[in-house]
CSV table of N, CA and C and ligand atoms in Angstrom, one decimal:
chain,number,residue,atom,x,y,z
A,1,MET,N,0.9,-1.0,0.0
A,1,MET,CA,-0.2,0.0,0.0
A,1,MET,C,0.7,1.3,0.0
A,2,GLY,N,0.5,2.3,-0.8
A,2,GLY,CA,1.3,3.5,-1.0
A,2,GLY,C,1.1,4.5,0.0
A,3,THR,N,1.9,5.5,0.3
A,3,THR,CA,1.6,6.6,1.4
A,3,THR,C,0.3,7.0,0.9
A,4,ASN,N,-0.3,7.2,-0.2
A,4,ASN,CA,-1.5,8.2,-0.6
A,4,ASN,C,-2.5,7.1,0.0
A,5,GLN,N,-2.7,6.0,-0.2
A,5,GLN,CA,-3.7,4.9,0.2
A,5,GLN,C,-3.8,5.0,1.9
A,6,ALA,N,-2.4,5.2,2.3
A,6,ALA,CA,-2.6,5.1,3.9
A,6,ALA,C,-3.1,6.5,4.7
A,7,ASN,N,-3.1,7.4,3.7
A,7,ASN,CA,-3.6,8.7,4.3
A,7,ASN,C,-5.3,8.5,4.3
A,8,ASN,N,-5.9,8.8,5.6
A,8,ASN,CA,-7.1,8.7,5.7
A,8,ASN,C,-8.0,10.0,5.2
A,9,GLN,N,-7.3,11.0,4.8
A,9,GLN,CA,-8.0,12.4,4.4
A,9,GLN,C,-9.0,12.2,3.2
A,10,LYS,N,-10.1,12.4,3.4
A,10,LYS,CA,-11.2,12.1,2.4
A,10,LYS,C,-10.8,13.1,1.1
A,11,VAL,N,-11.3,12.8,-0.1
A,11,VAL,CA,-10.9,13.2,-1.4
A,11,VAL,C,-12.6,13.2,-1.9
A,12,ALA,N,-12.5,14.7,-2.2
A,12,ALA,CA,-13.7,15.3,-3.0
A,12,ALA,C,-13.3,15.9,-4.7
A,13,ILE,N,-14.2,15.7,-5.6
A,13,ILE,CA,-14.1,16.4,-6.8
A,13,ILE,C,-15.4,17.0,-7.1
A,14,ILE,N,-15.3,18.4,-7.1
A,14,ILE,CA,-16.7,19.2,-7.3
A,14,ILE,C,-16.6,19.7,-8.7
A,15,THR,N,-17.4,19.4,-9.6
A,15,THR,CA,-17.2,19.9,-10.9
A,15,THR,C,-18.0,21.6,-11.1
A,16,GLY,N,-17.4,22.3,-11.8
A,16,GLY,CA,-17.7,23.8,-11.6
A,16,GLY,C,-17.2,24.4,-10.7
A,17,GLY,N,-16.0,24.4,-10.3
A,17,GLY,CA,-15.5,24.8,-9.1
A,17,GLY,C,-15.0,26.5,-9.0
A,18,SER,N,-15.2,26.8,-10.2
A,18,SER,CA,-14.8,28.1,-10.4
A,18,SER,C,-15.6,29.3,-10.2
A,19,SER,N,-17.0,28.7,-10.1
A,19,SER,CA,-17.9,29.7,-9.7
A,19,SER,C,-19.2,29.1,-9.4
A,20,GLY,N,-20.2,29.9,-8.8
A,20,GLY,CA,-21.6,29.4,-8.2
A,20,GLY,C,-21.6,28.3,-7.4
A,21,ILE,N,-22.3,27.4,-7.3
A,21,ILE,CA,-22.5,26.3,-6.4
A,21,ILE,C,-21.4,25.5,-6.3
A,22,GLY,N,-20.6,25.4,-7.5
A,22,GLY,CA,-19.4,24.5,-7.4
A,22,GLY,C,-18.3,25.3,-6.4
A,23,TYR,N,-18.4,26.5,-6.7
A,23,TYR,CA,-17.3,27.4,-6.0
A,23,TYR,C,-17.7,27.3,-4.3
A,24,ALA,N,-18.8,27.4,-4.1
A,24,ALA,CA,-19.1,27.5,-2.6
A,24,ALA,C,-19.1,26.2,-2.2
A,25,THR,N,-19.5,25.0,-2.8
A,25,THR,CA,-19.2,23.7,-2.3
A,25,THR,C,-17.7,23.3,-2.1
A,26,SER,N,-17.0,23.6,-3.2
A,26,SER,CA,-15.6,23.3,-3.1
A,26,SER,C,-14.9,23.9,-1.8
A,27,LEU,N,-15.3,25.2,-1.5
A,27,LEU,CA,-14.9,25.9,-0.1
A,27,LEU,C,-15.2,25.1,0.9
A,28,LEU,N,-16.6,25.0,1.1
A,28,LEU,CA,-17.1,24.1,2.1
A,28,LEU,C,-16.3,23.2,2.4
A,29,LEU,N,-16.3,22.1,1.5
A,29,LEU,CA,-15.9,20.7,1.5
A,29,LEU,C,-14.1,20.9,2.1
A,30,ALA,N,-13.3,22.0,1.4
A,30,ALA,CA,-12.0,22.0,1.8
A,30,ALA,C,-11.9,22.6,3.2
A,31,ARG,N,-12.8,23.6,3.6
A,31,ARG,CA,-12.8,24.1,5.0
A,31,ARG,C,-13.1,22.7,6.0
A,32,LYS,N,-13.8,22.1,5.7
A,32,LYS,CA,-14.2,20.6,6.5
A,32,LYS,C,-12.9,20.0,6.4
A,33,GLY,N,-12.0,19.9,5.5
A,33,GLY,CA,-10.9,19.0,5.8
A,33,GLY,C,-10.7,18.1,4.6
A,34,PHE,N,-12.0,18.2,3.5
A,34,PHE,CA,-11.8,17.2,2.3
A,34,PHE,C,-10.5,17.8,1.5
A,35,TYR,N,-9.7,16.9,1.1
A,35,TYR,CA,-8.9,17.3,-0.2
A,35,TYR,C,-9.7,17.6,-1.4
A,36,THR,N,-9.9,18.7,-1.8
A,36,THR,CA,-11.0,18.9,-2.6
A,36,THR,C,-10.3,19.4,-4.1
A,37,TYR,N,-10.6,18.8,-5.3
A,37,TYR,CA,-10.2,19.2,-6.4
A,37,TYR,C,-11.6,19.7,-7.1
A,38,ALA,N,-11.4,20.9,-7.8
A,38,ALA,CA,-12.3,21.9,-8.2
A,38,ALA,C,-11.9,22.0,-9.7
A,39,PRO,N,-12.6,21.0,-10.5
A,39,PRO,CA,-12.4,21.2,-11.8
A,39,PRO,C,-13.3,22.4,-12.8
A,40,ALA,N,-12.7,22.8,-13.8
A,40,ALA,CA,-13.6,23.7,-14.8
A,40,ALA,C,-13.0,23.7,-16.1
A,41,ARG,N,-13.6,24.0,-17.1
A,41,ARG,CA,-13.0,23.8,-18.4
A,41,ARG,C,-11.9,24.9,-18.4
A,42,ASN,N,-12.1,26.0,-18.1
A,42,ASN,CA,-11.0,27.1,-18.0
A,42,ASN,C,-10.6,27.4,-16.7
A,43,ILE,N,-9.4,26.9,-16.6
A,43,ILE,CA,-8.5,27.1,-15.1
A,43,ILE,C,-8.5,28.6,-14.8
A,44,ASP,N,-8.3,29.3,-15.8
A,44,ASP,CA,-8.0,30.7,-15.5
A,44,ASP,C,-9.1,31.4,-14.9
A,45,LYS,N,-10.2,31.0,-14.8
A,45,LYS,CA,-11.2,31.5,-14.2
A,45,LYS,C,-11.3,31.0,-12.6
A,46,SER,N,-10.2,30.3,-12.2
A,46,SER,CA,-10.2,29.8,-10.9
A,46,SER,C,-9.4,30.6,-10.2
A,47,SER,N,-9.1,31.6,-10.5
A,47,SER,CA,-7.9,32.6,-9.7
A,47,SER,C,-8.4,32.9,-8.0
A,48,SER,N,-9.8,33.1,-8.3
A,48,SER,CA,-10.4,33.8,-6.9
A,48,SER,C,-10.3,32.4,-5.9
A,49,LEU,N,-10.7,31.3,-6.5
A,49,LEU,CA,-10.7,30.1,-5.8
A,49,LEU,C,-9.3,29.9,-5.2
A,50,GLN,N,-8.4,29.9,-6.0
A,50,GLN,CA,-6.8,29.5,-5.9
A,50,GLN,C,-6.4,30.8,-4.6
A,51,SER,N,-6.9,31.8,-4.6
A,51,SER,CA,-6.2,32.8,-3.7
A,51,SER,C,-7.0,32.6,-2.4
A,52,ILE,N,-8.1,32.1,-2.4
A,52,ILE,CA,-8.8,32.0,-1.2
A,52,ILE,C,-8.0,30.7,-0.5
A,53,ALA,N,-7.9,29.8,-1.1
A,53,ALA,CA,-7.2,28.5,-0.8
A,53,ALA,C,-6.0,28.7,-0.3
A,54,GLU,N,-5.1,29.5,-0.9
A,54,GLU,CA,-3.8,29.8,-0.4
A,54,GLU,C,-3.8,30.7,0.6
A,55,ALA,N,-4.7,31.7,0.8
A,55,ALA,CA,-4.7,32.4,2.1
A,55,ALA,C,-5.2,31.8,3.6
A,56,GLU,N,-5.9,30.9,3.2
A,56,GLU,CA,-6.6,30.1,4.3
A,56,GLU,C,-5.9,28.8,4.3
A,57,ARG,N,-4.9,28.5,3.5
A,57,ARG,CA,-4.0,27.1,3.6
A,57,ARG,C,-5.1,26.0,3.3
A,58,LEU,N,-6.0,25.9,2.4
A,58,LEU,CA,-6.9,25.0,2.4
A,58,LEU,C,-6.4,23.9,1.4
A,59,PRO,N,-6.9,22.6,1.6
A,59,PRO,CA,-6.6,21.6,0.8
A,59,PRO,C,-7.2,21.5,-0.5
A,60,LEU,N,-7.3,22.4,-1.4
A,60,LEU,CA,-8.1,22.7,-2.5
A,60,LEU,C,-7.2,22.8,-3.8
A,61,ARG,N,-7.6,22.0,-5.0
A,61,ARG,CA,-6.8,22.4,-6.0
A,61,ARG,C,-7.7,22.4,-7.3
A,62,PRO,N,-7.6,23.7,-8.0
A,62,PRO,CA,-8.3,23.8,-9.2
A,62,PRO,C,-7.6,22.9,-10.4
A,63,ILE,N,-8.5,22.1,-11.2
A,63,ILE,CA,-7.9,21.5,-12.1
A,63,ILE,C,-9.0,21.6,-13.5
A,64,GLN,N,-8.2,21.2,-14.8
A,64,GLN,CA,-9.2,21.2,-15.9
A,64,GLN,C,-9.9,20.1,-16.2
A,65,LEU,N,-10.8,20.1,-16.5
A,65,LEU,CA,-11.8,19.1,-16.9
A,65,LEU,C,-12.9,19.9,-17.8
A,66,ASP,N,-13.5,19.1,-18.8
A,66,ASP,CA,-14.9,19.5,-19.4
A,66,ASP,C,-15.7,17.9,-19.3
A,67,VAL,N,-16.7,18.4,-18.6
A,67,VAL,CA,-17.8,17.2,-18.2
A,67,VAL,C,-18.4,16.4,-19.4
A,68,THR,N,-18.2,17.4,-20.6
A,68,THR,CA,-18.8,16.6,-21.8
A,68,THR,C,-17.7,16.2,-22.6
A,69,ASP,N,-16.6,15.8,-22.4
A,69,ASP,CA,-15.6,15.1,-22.9
A,69,ASP,C,-15.0,14.0,-22.1
A,70,ASP,N,-15.5,12.7,-22.7
A,70,ASP,CA,-14.9,11.8,-21.9
A,70,ASP,C,-13.7,11.4,-21.5
A,71,SER,N,-12.8,11.7,-22.8
A,71,SER,CA,-11.3,11.6,-22.4
A,71,SER,C,-10.8,12.5,-21.4
A,72,SER,N,-11.3,13.8,-21.3
A,72,SER,CA,-10.9,15.0,-20.4
A,72,SER,C,-11.2,14.3,-18.9
A,73,VAL,N,-12.5,13.7,-18.5
A,73,VAL,CA,-13.1,13.2,-17.5
A,73,VAL,C,-12.2,12.3,-17.0
A,74,LYS,N,-11.8,11.1,-17.8
A,74,LYS,CA,-11.0,9.9,-17.5
A,74,LYS,C,-9.6,10.4,-17.4
A,75,ALA,N,-9.0,11.4,-18.0
A,75,ALA,CA,-7.6,12.0,-17.7
A,75,ALA,C,-7.6,12.6,-16.2
A,76,ALA,N,-8.8,13.3,-15.8
A,76,ALA,CA,-8.8,13.9,-14.5
A,76,ALA,C,-9.0,13.0,-13.2
A,77,VAL,N,-9.9,12.1,-13.7
A,77,VAL,CA,-10.0,10.9,-12.6
A,77,VAL,C,-8.6,10.1,-12.5
A,78,GLU,N,-8.2,9.7,-13.5
A,78,GLU,CA,-6.8,9.2,-13.4
A,78,GLU,C,-5.7,10.0,-12.5
A,79,GLU,N,-5.7,11.2,-12.8
A,79,GLU,CA,-4.6,12.2,-12.1
A,79,GLU,C,-5.0,12.0,-10.7
A,80,VAL,N,-6.3,12.1,-10.2
A,80,VAL,CA,-6.7,12.2,-8.9
A,80,VAL,C,-6.5,11.1,-8.1
A,81,VAL,N,-6.7,9.8,-8.8
A,81,VAL,CA,-6.5,8.4,-8.2
A,81,VAL,C,-5.0,8.3,-8.0
A,82,SER,N,-4.2,8.8,-9.0
A,82,SER,CA,-3.0,8.7,-9.0
A,82,SER,C,-2.3,9.5,-7.9
A,83,GLU,N,-2.8,10.6,-7.7
A,83,GLU,CA,-2.4,11.3,-6.5
A,83,GLU,C,-2.5,11.1,-5.2
A,84,LYS,N,-3.9,10.6,-5.1
A,84,LYS,CA,-4.4,10.5,-3.8
A,84,LYS,C,-5.1,9.0,-3.6
A,85,GLY,N,-5.1,8.1,-4.6
A,85,GLY,CA,-5.6,6.9,-4.3
A,85,GLY,C,-7.0,6.6,-4.1
A,86,ARG,N,-7.9,7.6,-4.1
A,86,ARG,CA,-9.2,7.2,-3.5
A,86,ARG,C,-10.0,8.5,-4.1
A,87,ILE,N,-11.5,8.4,-4.3
A,87,ILE,CA,-12.4,9.4,-4.6
A,87,ILE,C,-13.8,9.1,-3.8
A,88,ASP,N,-13.8,9.9,-2.6
A,88,ASP,CA,-14.9,9.7,-1.9
A,88,ASP,C,-16.3,10.4,-2.2
A,89,ILE,N,-16.0,11.6,-2.6
A,89,ILE,CA,-17.4,12.6,-3.3
A,89,ILE,C,-17.0,13.1,-4.5
B,1,NAP,N1,-27.9,28.9,-9.4
B,1,NAP,C1,-28.7,28.3,-9.1
B,1,NAP,O1,-29.8,28.9,-8.1
B,1,NAP,C2,-28.9,27.1,-9.5
B,1,NAP,C3,-30.2,26.5,-9.2
B,1,NAP,C4,-30.5,25.1,-9.7
B,1,NAP,C5,-29.7,24.4,-10.6
B,1,NAP,N2,-28.7,25.3,-11.1
B,1,NAP,C6,-28.0,24.5,-12.0
B,1,NAP,O2,-26.4,24.2,-11.3
B,1,NAP,C7,-25.4,24.2,-12.3
B,1,NAP,C8,-24.4,25.2,-11.7
B,1,NAP,O3,-25.2,26.7,-11.5
B,1,NAP,P1,-24.2,27.7,-11.1
B,1,NAP,O4,-25.1,28.9,-11.2
B,1,NAP,O5,-23.3,27.4,-10.0
B,1,NAP,O6,-23.4,28.0,-12.6
B,1,NAP,P2,-22.3,28.8,-12.8
B,1,NAP,O7,-21.8,29.9,-11.7
B,1,NAP,O8,-22.4,29.2,-14.2
B,1,NAP,O9,-20.8,28.0,-12.7
B,1,NAP,C9,-20.7,27.0,-13.6
B,1,NAP,C10,-19.4,26.1,-13.4
B,1,NAP,O10,-19.5,25.2,-13.9
B,1,NAP,C11,-18.1,25.1,-14.7
B,1,NAP,N3,-18.5,24.4,-16.1
B,1,NAP,C12,-19.4,24.7,-17.2
B,1,NAP,N4,-19.6,23.8,-18.1
B,1,NAP,C13,-18.5,22.8,-17.7
B,1,NAP,C14,-18.1,21.7,-18.3
B,1,NAP,N5,-18.5,21.3,-19.5
B,1,NAP,N6,-17.2,20.9,-17.7
B,1,NAP,C15,-16.5,21.2,-16.6
B,1,NAP,N7,-17.0,22.6,-16.1
B,1,NAP,C16,-17.9,23.3,-16.6
B,1,NAP,C17,-18.0,26.6,-15.1
B,1,NAP,O11,-16.6,26.9,-15.4
B,1,NAP,P3,-15.9,26.8,-16.9
B,1,NAP,O12,-17.0,27.9,-17.7
B,1,NAP,O13,-14.5,27.1,-16.8
B,1,NAP,O14,-15.9,25.4,-17.1
B,1,NAP,C18,-18.2,27.0,-13.8
B,1,NAP,O15,-17.1,26.8,-12.8
B,1,NAP,C19,-26.1,24.6,-13.5
B,1,NAP,O16,-26.2,23.5,-14.2
B,1,NAP,C20,-27.3,25.2,-13.0
B,1,NAP,O17,-28.3,25.1,-14.1
B,1,NAP,C21,-28.2,26.5,-10.4
């Protein structure tokens, strides 16, 4: 078992994290201690989320993903599983 799988921190992926409901949900979960990935198509629009995460030292990371593109979804999920070894939410 690798280090990532031994870590009990729960992992969330919240699509649409750069604005609206996804933005609010990403911050809520990160503030509750979930390692939260916040995908959107255009990662440049995630600068506000990134700034808050850095200021509060939150476990939150914007990533690029288009939910209408299967290969993009597969690549993002593989990236998360490779980094964290789990997806809880
Ligand atoms: N706001 C409400 O009161 C409300 C009520 C009921 C239902 N809803 C529904 O909930 C959803 C979110 O609403 P919202 O108000 O939070 O919208 P929003 O502020 O426009 O946020 C949409 C988010 O989704 C991302 N996104 C859009 N298309 C995407 C795609 N193909 N792949 C990945 N990310 C994508 C956007 O970033 P990018 O553009 O960079 O991808 C953005 O981060 C919508 O489907 C809306 O119809 C909203």
